Short mmCIF file of C-alpha atoms in Angstrom, two decimals:
data_model
loop_
_atom_site.label_atom_id
_atom_site.label_comp_id
_atom_site.label_asym_id
_atom_site.label_seq_id
_atom_site.Cartn_x
_atom_site.Cartn_y
_atom_site.Cartn_z
CA MET A 1 4.65 33.62 5.42
CA LYS A 2 3.77 34.35 1.80
CA PRO A 3 4.36 37.81 0.24
CA THR A 4 0.63 38.02 -0.48
CA ASP A 5 -0.07 37.66 3.27
CA TRP A 6 2.14 40.67 4.01
CA LEU A 7 0.40 42.65 1.30
CA ASN A 8 -3.01 41.77 2.77
CA ILE A 9 -1.88 42.84 6.23
CA LEU A 10 -0.55 46.09 4.78
CA LYS A 11 -3.89 46.74 3.06
CA GLU A 12 -5.84 46.03 6.22
CA SER A 13 -3.48 48.23 8.29
CA SER A 14 -3.30 51.05 5.74
CA PRO A 15 -5.62 53.45 7.69
CA TRP A 16 -3.43 53.20 10.81
CA ILE A 17 -0.22 53.53 8.79
CA ILE A 18 -1.58 56.65 7.07
CA LEU A 19 -2.58 58.10 10.45
CA LEU A 20 0.91 57.37 11.83
CA CYS A 21 2.52 59.05 8.81
CA ILE A 22 0.33 62.14 9.30
CA SER A 23 1.30 62.27 13.00
CA ASP A 24 4.99 61.91 12.08
CA ALA A 25 4.70 64.72 9.56
CA PHE A 26 3.11 66.97 12.19
CA PHE A 27 5.82 66.24 14.78
CA ILE A 28 8.54 66.67 12.15
CA PHE A 29 7.15 70.16 11.51
CA LEU A 30 7.15 70.91 15.27
CA ALA A 31 10.74 69.62 15.59
CA TRP A 32 11.83 71.83 12.68
CA VAL A 33 10.25 74.86 14.40
CA ALA A 34 11.36 74.13 17.99
CA TYR A 35 14.72 72.38 17.55
CA PRO A 36 16.35 73.41 14.27
CA GLU A 37 19.81 72.45 15.57
CA THR A 38 18.92 68.79 16.25
CA PHE A 39 16.21 68.55 13.57
CA ARG A 40 17.94 65.86 11.47
CA LEU A 41 18.68 63.66 14.46
CA LEU A 42 15.11 63.87 15.77
CA VAL A 43 13.65 63.13 12.34
CA GLY A 44 15.94 60.10 11.90
CA ILE A 45 15.01 58.72 15.32
CA MET A 46 11.30 59.30 14.62
CA ILE A 47 11.43 57.54 11.24
CA ILE A 48 13.33 54.55 12.65
CA PHE A 49 10.90 54.31 15.57
CA SER A 50 7.85 54.56 13.29
CA PHE A 51 9.20 51.97 10.85
CA SER A 52 10.06 49.59 13.71
CA SER A 53 6.58 50.09 15.20
CA ILE A 54 4.93 49.29 11.87
CA VAL A 55 7.00 46.10 11.41
CA PHE A 56 6.39 45.03 15.02
CA CYS A 57 2.64 45.62 14.72
CA MET A 58 2.50 43.71 11.43
CA ILE A 59 4.23 40.72 13.04
CA LEU A 60 1.73 40.84 15.92
CA VAL A 61 -1.16 41.02 13.44
CA TRP A 62 0.28 38.08 11.48
CA LYS A 63 0.60 35.95 14.64
CA ARG A 64 -2.93 36.85 15.67
CA GLN A 65 -4.21 36.10 12.17
CA GLU A 66 -2.55 32.65 12.20
CA LYS A 67 -4.20 31.87 15.52
CA GLN A 68 -7.57 33.01 14.20
CA ASP A 69 -7.17 30.95 11.02
CA ARG A 70 -6.40 27.80 13.01
CA ALA A 71 -9.41 28.43 15.23
CA PHE A 72 -11.65 28.99 12.19
CA TYR A 73 -10.46 25.84 10.39
CA ASP A 74 -10.85 23.70 13.53
CA PHE A 75 -14.30 25.15 14.13
CA PHE A 76 -15.55 24.54 10.58
CA ARG A 77 -14.10 21.02 10.51
CA GLU A 78 -15.81 20.18 13.79
CA PRO A 79 -18.14 22.82 15.32
CA SER A 80 -17.82 21.40 18.84
CA TRP A 81 -18.25 23.43 22.04
CA GLU A 82 -14.48 23.36 22.59
CA HIS A 83 -13.66 24.73 19.13
CA GLU A 84 -16.43 27.30 19.49
CA SER A 85 -14.90 28.69 22.69
CA GLU A 86 -11.43 28.72 21.11
CA LEU A 87 -12.77 30.72 18.15
CA ILE A 88 -14.47 33.24 20.45
CA LYS A 89 -11.20 33.67 22.36
CA SER A 90 -9.24 34.30 19.17
CA ILE A 91 -11.61 36.86 17.59
CA GLY A 92 -12.94 38.45 20.78
CA LYS A 93 -16.12 38.23 22.83
CA LEU A 94 -17.65 41.01 20.75
CA HIS A 95 -18.53 38.35 18.14
CA LYS A 96 -19.74 35.74 20.65
CA ALA A 97 -23.43 35.93 19.70
CA LYS A 98 -22.67 35.53 15.97
CA VAL A 99 -20.33 32.58 16.58
CA ASN A 100 -22.93 30.91 18.84
CA TYR A 101 -25.61 31.30 16.15
CA LEU A 102 -23.28 29.90 13.44
CA ALA A 103 -22.18 27.00 15.66
CA ASN A 104 -25.77 25.97 16.42
CA LYS A 105 -26.61 26.08 12.71
CA LEU A 106 -23.58 23.98 11.76
CA ARG A 107 -24.27 21.42 14.47
CA ARG A 108 -27.87 21.03 13.29
CA LEU A 109 -26.71 20.66 9.68
CA ASN A 110 -24.12 18.04 10.69
CA ASP A 111 -26.79 16.09 12.57
CA GLN A 112 -29.06 16.21 9.50
CA LEU A 113 -26.16 15.13 7.26
CA ASP A 114 -25.33 12.18 9.52
CA GLU A 115 -28.99 11.15 9.53
CA ALA A 116 -29.16 11.44 5.72
CA LYS A 117 -26.02 9.29 5.39
CA LEU A 118 -27.55 6.58 7.59
CA GLN A 119 -30.77 6.69 5.56
CA THR A 120 -28.78 6.43 2.33
CA ILE A 121 -26.82 3.42 3.62
CA ASP A 122 -30.08 1.74 4.71
CA TYR A 123 -31.64 2.50 1.32
CA GLU A 124 -28.64 1.07 -0.58
CA GLU A 125 -28.68 -2.08 1.54
CA PHE A 126 -32.43 -2.47 1.00
CA ILE A 127 -32.14 -2.01 -2.78
CA GLU A 128 -29.26 -4.49 -3.07
CA SER A 129 -31.06 -7.08 -0.92
CA TRP A 130 -34.28 -6.54 -2.91
CA VAL A 131 -32.41 -7.02 -6.20
CA HIS A 132 -30.88 -10.26 -4.99
CA GLU A 133 -34.27 -11.45 -3.73
CA ILE A 134 -36.05 -10.61 -7.00
CA LYS A 135 -33.43 -12.49 -9.02
CA ALA A 136 -34.73 -15.78 -7.60
CA PRO A 137 -38.22 -15.55 -9.16
CA ILE A 138 -36.68 -14.21 -12.39
CA SER A 139 -34.45 -17.29 -12.54
CA LEU A 140 -37.48 -19.47 -11.87
CA VAL A 141 -39.41 -17.80 -14.71
CA THR A 142 -36.40 -18.34 -17.00
CA LEU A 143 -36.26 -22.02 -16.07
CA VAL A 144 -40.01 -22.50 -16.60
CA LEU A 145 -39.88 -20.78 -20.00
CA GLU A 146 -36.99 -22.97 -21.12
CA ASN A 147 -38.63 -26.20 -19.93
CA ARG A 148 -42.15 -25.36 -21.15
CA LYS A 149 -41.22 -23.70 -24.43
CA GLU A 150 -42.64 -26.56 -26.49
CA GLU A 151 -46.02 -26.24 -24.75
CA MET A 152 -46.45 -22.61 -25.84
CA SER A 153 -47.03 -21.01 -29.17
CA GLU A 154 -44.08 -19.09 -30.55
CA LEU A 155 -45.89 -15.77 -30.09
CA VAL A 156 -46.77 -16.47 -26.44
CA TYR A 157 -43.21 -17.58 -25.71
CA GLN A 158 -41.78 -14.43 -27.31
CA ARG A 159 -44.13 -12.24 -25.28
CA PHE A 160 -43.18 -13.94 -22.01
CA GLU A 161 -39.48 -13.84 -22.89
CA HIS A 162 -39.80 -10.17 -23.84
CA ALA A 163 -41.34 -9.38 -20.45
CA ARG A 164 -38.68 -11.44 -18.62
CA ILE A 165 -35.82 -9.65 -20.39
CA ASN A 166 -37.32 -6.23 -19.66
CA ILE A 167 -37.77 -7.07 -15.98
CA SER A 168 -34.24 -8.47 -15.76
CA ASP A 169 -32.84 -5.37 -17.49
CA ASP A 170 -34.69 -3.04 -15.12
CA VAL A 171 -33.40 -4.98 -12.12
CA GLU A 172 -29.81 -4.74 -13.41
CA GLN A 173 -30.27 -0.99 -13.88
CA ILE A 174 -31.40 -0.65 -10.26
CA LEU A 175 -28.43 -2.70 -9.03
CA PHE A 176 -25.84 -0.76 -11.00
CA TYR A 177 -27.45 2.55 -10.09
CA ALA A 178 -27.23 1.64 -6.38
CA ARG A 179 -23.60 0.52 -6.81
CA LEU A 180 -22.61 3.75 -8.52
CA GLN A 181 -24.07 5.81 -5.66
CA ALA A 182 -21.92 3.95 -3.14
CA SER A 183 -18.84 5.73 -1.77
CA HIS A 184 -16.56 2.87 -2.81
CA VAL A 185 -17.01 0.32 -5.58
CA ASP A 186 -14.60 -2.52 -6.30
CA TYR A 187 -14.03 -3.42 -9.95
CA ARG A 188 -12.52 -6.73 -10.94
CA LEU A 189 -10.11 -5.93 -13.75
CA GLU A 190 -9.17 -8.83 -16.00
CA ARG A 191 -8.34 -9.72 -19.59
CA ILE A 192 -11.61 -9.91 -21.50
CA SER A 193 -12.60 -11.29 -24.88
CA LEU A 194 -14.56 -8.41 -26.36
CA SER A 195 -16.32 -10.57 -28.94
CA GLN A 196 -17.29 -13.16 -26.33
CA CYS A 197 -18.62 -10.45 -24.04
CA CYS A 198 -20.81 -9.07 -26.84
CA GLU A 199 -22.01 -12.56 -27.78
CA ASP A 200 -23.03 -13.26 -24.16
CA ALA A 201 -25.02 -10.03 -24.02
CA LEU A 202 -26.70 -10.72 -27.37
CA PHE A 203 -27.51 -14.31 -26.36
CA GLU A 204 -29.52 -13.01 -23.38
CA LEU A 205 -31.46 -10.75 -25.75
CA GLN A 206 -31.99 -13.33 -28.49
CA ALA A 207 -35.75 -13.51 -27.95
CA LEU A 208 -36.07 -9.75 -28.44
CA LEU A 209 -33.89 -9.90 -31.56
CA ASP A 210 -36.08 -12.70 -32.99
CA GLU A 211 -39.29 -10.88 -32.11
CA LYS A 212 -38.15 -7.68 -33.83
CA GLU A 213 -36.45 -9.67 -36.62
CA ILE A 214 -33.19 -7.77 -36.14
CA LYS A 215 -30.09 -9.15 -37.83
CA VAL A 216 -26.70 -8.93 -36.10
CA ILE A 217 -23.76 -8.25 -38.42
CA SER A 218 -20.41 -8.84 -36.76
CA GLN A 219 -17.01 -7.69 -38.01
CA MET A 220 -15.35 -8.22 -34.67
CA GLU A 221 -11.87 -9.41 -33.91
CA ASP A 222 -10.64 -9.97 -30.41
CA VAL A 223 -8.69 -7.00 -29.09
CA PRO A 224 -6.61 -7.16 -25.90
CA ILE A 225 -8.62 -5.12 -23.41
CA VAL A 226 -8.63 -5.08 -19.61
CA SER A 227 -11.86 -4.18 -17.86
CA ASP A 228 -14.59 -5.34 -15.49
CA LYS A 229 -16.54 -8.07 -17.28
CA LYS A 230 -19.80 -7.66 -15.38
CA ALA A 231 -19.86 -3.89 -15.87
CA LEU A 232 -18.93 -4.27 -19.54
CA GLN A 233 -21.71 -6.79 -20.17
CA PHE A 234 -24.16 -4.39 -18.55
CA ILE A 235 -22.95 -1.57 -20.85
CA PHE A 236 -23.33 -3.75 -23.95
CA THR A 237 -26.76 -4.96 -22.86
CA GLN A 238 -28.02 -1.40 -22.40
CA ILE A 239 -26.72 -0.40 -25.84
CA PHE A 240 -28.29 -3.46 -27.52
CA VAL A 241 -31.61 -2.98 -25.69
CA ASN A 242 -31.75 0.62 -26.95
CA ALA A 243 -30.98 -0.53 -30.49
CA ILE A 244 -33.79 -3.10 -30.29
CA LYS A 245 -36.21 -0.74 -28.59
CA TYR A 246 -35.76 2.00 -31.19
CA SER A 247 -35.50 -0.19 -34.28
CA ASN A 248 -37.40 0.80 -37.40
CA GLU A 249 -40.05 -1.86 -38.02
CA GLU A 250 -40.73 -0.65 -41.57
CA ILE A 251 -37.33 -1.80 -42.86
CA ASP A 252 -34.97 -4.76 -42.37
CA SER A 253 -33.29 -3.81 -39.11
CA PHE A 254 -29.72 -4.67 -38.17
CA ILE A 255 -27.11 -4.14 -35.46
CA TRP A 256 -23.58 -3.86 -36.80
CA LEU A 257 -20.54 -4.58 -34.62
CA LYS A 258 -16.97 -3.66 -35.55
CA THR A 259 -13.70 -3.62 -33.63
CA GLY A 260 -10.41 -2.01 -34.54
CA PHE A 261 -7.59 0.27 -33.46
CA ASP A 262 -7.76 4.07 -33.48
CA SER A 263 -4.20 5.17 -34.26
CA VAL A 264 -4.98 8.83 -33.52
CA LYS A 265 -6.22 8.20 -29.98
CA ASN A 266 -4.04 5.11 -29.52
CA ARG A 267 -6.99 3.06 -28.30
CA TYR A 268 -8.88 -0.06 -29.31
CA TYR A 269 -12.51 0.56 -30.21
CA LEU A 270 -15.82 -1.21 -30.48
CA LYS A 271 -18.39 0.44 -32.73
CA ILE A 272 -22.05 -0.54 -32.42
CA SER A 273 -24.35 0.83 -35.13
CA ASP A 274 -27.96 0.33 -36.11
CA ASN A 275 -30.42 1.61 -38.71
CA GLY A 276 -33.14 2.48 -36.22
CA THR A 277 -35.02 5.70 -35.53
CA GLY A 278 -31.89 7.55 -34.44
CA VAL A 279 -31.66 10.71 -32.37
CA HIS A 280 -32.15 14.36 -33.22
CA ASN A 281 -28.88 16.33 -33.47
CA SER A 282 -30.24 18.76 -30.89
CA ASP A 283 -30.63 15.87 -28.40
CA LEU A 284 -27.14 14.39 -28.82
CA PRO A 285 -25.37 16.61 -26.23
CA PHE A 286 -27.89 15.56 -23.58
CA ILE A 287 -28.46 11.83 -24.16
CA PHE A 288 -26.24 10.84 -21.19
CA ASP A 289 -28.04 13.18 -18.78
CA LYS A 290 -30.00 11.46 -16.05
CA GLY A 291 -33.68 11.13 -16.95
CA PHE A 292 -33.31 12.68 -20.42
CA THR A 293 -35.65 11.08 -22.97
CA GLY A 294 -35.49 13.63 -25.78
CA ASP A 295 -37.91 14.21 -28.62
CA ASN A 296 -38.63 10.64 -29.67
CA PRO A 297 -41.91 9.00 -30.74
CA ASN A 298 -41.03 6.03 -28.48
CA LYS A 299 -40.58 8.33 -25.48
CA LYS A 300 -42.92 6.25 -23.29
CA GLN A 301 -40.53 3.29 -23.56
CA SER A 302 -37.58 5.31 -22.26
CA THR A 303 -36.59 6.05 -18.66
CA GLY A 304 -33.46 8.06 -19.43
CA ILE A 305 -31.43 5.91 -17.00
CA GLY A 306 -29.69 3.39 -19.28
CA LEU A 307 -27.39 5.81 -21.12
CA TYR A 308 -26.76 7.72 -17.89
CA LEU A 309 -25.50 4.52 -16.24
CA ILE A 310 -23.41 3.68 -19.32
CA LYS A 311 -21.67 7.05 -19.13
CA LYS A 312 -21.02 6.75 -15.39
CA LEU A 313 -19.58 3.24 -15.72
CA CYS A 314 -17.43 4.22 -18.72
CA ASN A 315 -16.01 7.14 -16.73
CA LYS A 316 -15.12 4.75 -13.90
CA LEU A 317 -13.48 2.29 -16.31
CA GLN A 318 -11.75 5.04 -18.36
CA ILE A 319 -13.64 4.15 -21.54
CA GLU A 320 -14.23 7.03 -23.94
CA ILE A 321 -17.61 7.28 -25.67
CA GLU A 322 -18.33 8.79 -29.07
CA VAL A 323 -21.89 8.99 -30.37
CA ASP A 324 -23.19 9.83 -33.83
CA SER A 325 -26.73 9.74 -35.10
CA GLU A 326 -29.01 10.91 -37.87
CA TYR A 327 -32.70 11.04 -37.10
CA GLU A 328 -34.71 8.23 -38.73
CA LYS A 329 -31.53 6.82 -40.32
CA GLY A 330 -29.61 5.23 -37.50
CA TYR A 331 -27.45 5.55 -34.44
CA SER A 332 -23.88 4.54 -33.64
CA ILE A 333 -21.93 4.49 -30.42
CA GLN A 334 -18.18 3.90 -30.26
CA LEU A 335 -16.38 2.74 -27.11
CA LEU A 336 -12.64 3.43 -26.96
CA PHE A 337 -10.71 1.24 -24.53
CA PRO A 338 -7.35 2.17 -22.99
CA ILE A 339 -4.32 0.04 -23.88
CA ILE A 340 -3.28 -1.78 -20.73
CA LYS A 341 -0.23 -4.04 -20.65
CA ASP A 342 -0.67 -4.80 -16.97
CA GLN A 343 -4.08 -4.49 -15.30
CA LYS A 344 -2.41 -3.33 -12.10
CA THR A 345 -1.43 -0.11 -13.85
CA LEU A 346 -5.02 0.95 -14.53
CA PRO A 347 -6.11 3.52 -11.92
CA ILE A 348 -9.85 3.37 -11.31
CA PRO A 349 -11.28 6.67 -10.00
CA PHE A 350 -13.79 6.38 -7.17
#
């Protein structure tokens, strides 16, 4: 038993201890008046008896408290009829009505929670199946656009490709959002070429880059990172889509990529910058909040989900994010990757 437990018992028993001390003082006075010859002996016996009684009662209270605690914990873990009756036995039938009321409430809440869990599982399964179903017509549209490109004007092709990329991006957002809500997500950790991963993401967005006439400037060198390739490509795609979406059409737009090593944080980094519309300084602390769109003239284009998903995935993969922006001058986001010699040593939090 901890010293704090004894102190709590003493505090709770203090009224009875004070009453016992007052009674002892009264009987000590009577003994002094009635039996002056044996006064010291009687006082000694009374003090020893009182002290022993206090210690004995405290031990009984401690045992009873332990039993009550076990009954409470069992009841709150599982408010079954059996645990309810055990709790009533331990605290007394005086509290039976209150325990019955609490037990009924908890059982109803547990039933509602179980039902909500089943609905969530059904919803996740529906979303994932829908995403996989919708990918088939998207692939068909991609194939038709590639095969019929020569039959369309450049403008029509760009418009169709723009729409296809936006639909595909929205579908990926839904899939990753559903995955992140799951209780357990498996990540496939492997050695990844950072430059190749960026190139793959940019290749998928090439039509948007051409339409907006955005130039990609790369100062990338391969750095030895370990991560989940699919999740990383999704992160890069969301960053590039934002850079394209919020580009400044009045100037020659660019996306600048740079890799390197941060000796202070002992991490490899990838910095992605643009000269787009940027973000207000007052919005920067909130850009990763779910649904946040900020004070931006292109607010209608934003859902506030992309950056939220980026932050969640980076947390899972232990990637640090640093963001800097100046409104109407540009935006930069830096991803800092942990140094992993063996991918088995990377703990992924779930």
